[in-house]
Short mmCIF file of C-alpha atoms and ligand atoms in Angstrom, two decimals:
data_model
loop_
_atom_site.label_atom_id
_atom_site.label_comp_id
_atom_site.label_asym_id
_atom_site.label_seq_id
_atom_site.Cartn_x
_atom_site.Cartn_y
_atom_site.Cartn_z
CA MET A 4 8.39 161.23 -39.63
CA LYS A 5 12.00 160.12 -39.07
CA LYS A 6 12.81 160.49 -35.58
CA MET A 7 9.80 158.25 -34.52
CA ILE A 8 10.91 155.41 -37.52
CA VAL A 9 14.39 155.15 -36.33
CA PRO A 10 13.41 154.08 -32.32
CA VAL A 11 11.11 151.72 -34.33
CA VAL A 12 13.94 149.74 -35.89
CA LEU A 13 15.27 149.97 -33.35
CA SER A 14 13.68 148.59 -30.69
CA ALA A 15 12.49 145.84 -33.53
CA LEU A 16 16.27 144.86 -33.21
CA ALA A 17 17.08 144.83 -30.16
CA PHE A 18 13.64 142.70 -29.21
CA SER A 19 13.66 140.10 -31.59
CA THR A 20 14.94 136.20 -31.08
CA PRO A 21 18.10 136.40 -32.66
CA SER A 22 17.42 134.43 -36.33
CA TYR A 23 20.64 133.73 -38.60
CA ALA A 24 20.96 132.55 -42.07
CA SER A 25 21.94 128.61 -41.96
CA HIS A 26 25.61 127.30 -43.15
CA PRO A 27 26.35 124.63 -44.91
CA MET A 28 27.44 123.12 -42.09
CA CYS A 29 24.22 123.17 -40.32
CA GLY A 30 23.59 119.88 -37.11
CA LYS A 31 26.93 118.96 -39.22
CA THR A 32 29.98 120.08 -36.55
CA GLU A 33 30.75 118.24 -34.09
CA LEU A 34 28.90 120.13 -31.25
CA ALA A 35 26.02 119.23 -32.92
CA ASP A 36 27.09 115.32 -32.97
CA LEU A 37 27.82 115.68 -29.27
CA MET A 38 24.17 117.65 -28.47
CA GLY A 39 23.23 114.81 -30.13
CA ASP A 40 24.58 112.19 -27.76
CA MET A 41 23.65 114.39 -25.12
CA LYS A 42 19.91 113.72 -26.05
CA GLY A 43 20.49 110.07 -26.39
CA SER A 44 21.74 110.09 -22.54
CA MET A 45 18.42 112.43 -21.42
CA LYS A 46 16.12 110.12 -23.18
CA ALA A 47 17.83 107.30 -21.88
CA VAL A 48 17.61 109.25 -17.86
CA LYS A 49 13.60 109.83 -18.86
CA LYS A 50 13.62 105.83 -18.97
CA ALA A 51 15.65 104.94 -15.76
CA VAL A 52 13.77 107.58 -14.01
CA LYS A 53 10.14 105.62 -14.56
CA SER A 54 11.53 102.22 -14.05
CA GLY A 55 12.47 103.76 -10.86
CA ASP A 56 16.53 102.81 -10.96
CA ILE A 57 18.00 105.40 -9.84
CA GLU A 58 21.44 103.90 -10.07
CA LYS A 59 21.25 103.70 -13.68
CA VAL A 60 20.53 107.39 -13.61
CA SER A 61 23.59 108.26 -11.58
CA MET A 62 25.29 106.08 -14.71
CA ILE A 63 24.18 107.74 -17.15
CA ALA A 64 25.26 111.09 -16.17
CA ASN A 65 28.40 110.11 -15.50
CA GLU A 66 28.40 109.28 -19.00
CA LEU A 67 25.88 112.53 -19.93
CA MET A 68 29.31 114.77 -18.05
CA THR A 69 31.70 113.35 -20.73
CA ALA A 70 30.12 114.97 -23.89
CA VAL A 71 29.33 118.27 -21.53
CA ASN A 72 32.99 118.30 -21.27
CA GLN A 73 33.92 118.38 -24.52
CA SER A 74 31.03 120.48 -26.06
CA THR A 75 32.98 123.45 -23.75
CA ASP A 76 35.36 123.44 -25.90
CA LEU A 77 33.44 124.19 -29.37
CA VAL A 78 32.66 127.23 -30.99
CA PRO A 79 29.20 126.90 -31.47
CA LEU A 80 27.82 127.95 -35.61
CA ALA A 81 26.60 130.92 -34.58
CA ILE A 82 29.38 132.52 -33.06
CA SER A 83 31.47 131.50 -35.96
CA ASP A 84 33.06 128.49 -38.03
CA GLN A 85 36.74 130.18 -38.27
CA LYS A 86 39.49 129.10 -36.30
CA THR A 87 39.92 132.95 -35.09
CA LEU A 88 37.69 134.87 -33.22
CA THR A 89 37.38 138.48 -33.13
CA ALA A 90 37.06 140.09 -29.61
CA LYS A 91 33.34 140.04 -30.01
CA GLN A 92 33.35 135.96 -30.90
CA GLN A 93 35.46 135.43 -27.91
CA ALA A 94 33.26 136.96 -25.85
CA ASP A 95 30.68 135.28 -26.72
CA PHE A 96 32.09 131.69 -26.29
CA LYS A 97 33.11 133.08 -22.84
CA LYS A 98 29.16 132.72 -22.69
CA TYR A 99 28.53 129.91 -24.26
CA GLN A 100 31.05 128.54 -21.78
CA LYS A 101 30.01 129.90 -19.01
CA GLY A 102 26.12 128.71 -19.47
CA MET A 103 27.96 125.19 -20.11
CA GLU A 104 29.28 124.98 -16.41
CA TYR A 105 25.46 125.73 -15.15
CA LEU A 106 24.42 122.61 -17.21
CA LYS A 107 27.56 120.91 -15.86
CA SER A 108 26.90 121.01 -11.84
CA ALA A 109 23.55 120.38 -13.17
CA VAL A 110 24.46 117.60 -13.87
CA SER A 111 26.66 116.72 -11.66
CA GLU A 112 23.73 117.42 -9.06
CA LEU A 113 21.72 114.64 -11.49
CA ALA A 114 24.89 111.87 -10.94
CA GLN A 115 25.05 112.60 -7.15
CA ALA A 116 21.30 112.08 -6.49
CA LYS A 117 20.10 109.52 -3.97
CA ASP A 118 16.45 110.17 -4.52
CA LEU A 119 13.77 111.57 -6.51
CA PRO A 120 12.65 114.45 -5.47
CA ALA A 121 16.48 115.80 -6.14
CA ILE A 122 16.78 114.27 -9.63
CA LYS A 123 13.59 115.43 -10.66
CA SER A 124 15.80 118.85 -9.53
CA ALA A 125 18.27 118.23 -11.04
CA LEU A 126 16.33 117.49 -14.44
CA GLY A 127 14.73 121.03 -14.17
CA LYS A 128 17.28 123.06 -13.89
CA ILE A 129 19.17 120.60 -17.04
CA GLY A 130 16.37 121.14 -19.21
CA LYS A 131 16.86 125.33 -18.21
CA ALA A 132 20.10 125.27 -19.22
CA SER A 133 19.88 123.82 -22.53
CA LYS A 134 16.70 126.00 -23.25
CA LYS A 135 18.14 129.59 -21.86
CA GLY A 136 21.57 127.68 -24.05
CA HIS A 137 20.00 126.92 -27.15
CA LYS A 138 17.82 130.36 -27.70
CA ALA A 139 21.36 132.64 -27.06
CA PHE A 140 23.69 130.17 -29.06
CA LYS A 141 22.06 127.74 -31.70
CA MET A 142 21.32 127.66 -34.94
CA ASP A 143 18.10 126.94 -36.84
CA CYS A 144 18.57 124.88 -39.17
CA ASP A 145 16.95 125.45 -42.35
CA ASP A 146 16.24 121.35 -43.04
C1 HEM B 8 21.26 118.17 -21.77
C2 HEM B 8 21.95 118.95 -22.40
C3 HEM B 8 21.43 119.57 -23.33
C4 HEM B 8 20.46 118.89 -24.60
C5 HEM B 8 20.58 117.71 -24.87
C6 HEM B 8 20.91 119.08 -26.00
C7 HEM B 8 20.69 118.69 -27.76
C8 HEM B 8 20.99 119.67 -28.45
C9 HEM B 8 20.50 118.71 -29.82
C10 HEM B 8 19.75 117.71 -30.33
C11 HEM B 8 20.87 119.89 -30.63
C12 HEM B 8 20.67 119.69 -32.06
C13 HEM B 8 21.76 119.53 -32.66
C14 HEM B 8 21.79 118.57 -34.21
O1 HEM B 8 21.64 119.60 -35.19
O2 HEM B 8 22.21 117.16 -34.66
C15 HEM B 8 21.43 120.95 -29.76
C16 HEM B 8 22.25 121.86 -31.03
C17 HEM B 8 22.97 122.50 -29.96
N1 HEM B 8 23.30 123.39 -28.59
FE1 HEM B 8 21.97 122.04 -27.31
N2 HEM B 8 21.39 120.88 -25.83
C18 HEM B 8 21.29 121.19 -24.72
C19 HEM B 8 22.16 121.41 -23.89
C20 HEM B 8 22.69 123.23 -24.51
C21 HEM B 8 23.68 124.04 -23.95
C22 HEM B 8 23.55 123.98 -22.52
C23 HEM B 8 23.89 124.86 -24.74
C24 HEM B 8 24.45 126.06 -24.44
C25 HEM B 8 25.15 126.72 -23.05
C26 HEM B 8 23.59 124.30 -26.21
C27 HEM B 8 24.10 124.04 -27.13
C28 HEM B 8 23.51 124.43 -28.33
C29 HEM B 8 24.75 124.31 -30.04
C30 HEM B 8 25.14 126.05 -29.78
C31 HEM B 8 23.89 123.68 -30.47
C32 HEM B 8 24.78 124.23 -32.18
C33 HEM B 8 25.85 123.39 -32.37
C34 HEM B 8 26.40 124.28 -32.85
O3 HEM B 8 26.59 125.43 -33.33
O4 HEM B 8 27.10 123.20 -34.52
N3 HEM B 8 22.90 123.42 -25.75
N4 HEM B 8 21.03 120.99 -28.94
#
C-alpha cells in the first residue's frame, strides 16, 4: 500500500502550482512598485492603441522600458527576501532575469512598431511574458 502512496504524493507535489505563504512585504517591495508602474503604462498603451496614436504607443513603450530595466536587477520576494542568495536562489533569479530579457525584447518591438499588426504582435508577447513570469515568480498576497 505504501508503495502506491509515495508516487501519488510526489506527483501531487510536482504538478501543484507554486503557492507561497504570504510575506509581510508582499506587494510592498520596490519590484512590486515598479510592476504597478508597468501596469499603468500598459493601460496607457491600450488607450493610445484605441485612439490610433502610434507615436504615443512608442513613447509609452520607452517609459515602460525604463521600469523593465530597473526590475531586472531586483530579486522577487518569492525567491528571497535576503541580499545573499543560495545557489538554488541564484539559479531561480537567473531564470527570472531571462523572463525579463524576453519582456525587454517585446517592449522594444512595441517601441519600434509602425503599424497596428506590429503593435498587436508585440502586445501579445508582453502578455505572454507577464503571464509566464507571474506564474513562476509572483507571490500571491493574502489581501
Ligand atoms: C508589462 C508586463 C508586466 C506587467 C504590467 C506586470 C504587472 C505586475 C503587477 C500589477 C504586479 C503586482 C504588484 C503589486 O503587488 O502591487 C506584479 C508583480 C510581480 N511581477 Fe509583474 N508584470 C509584468 C511582467 C512581469 C514579468 C515578465 C515577470 C517575470 C519575469 C514579472 C514578475 C513579477 C513578480 C516577481 C511580481 C511580485 C513582486 C515581488 O516579488 O515583490 N512581471 N506585476
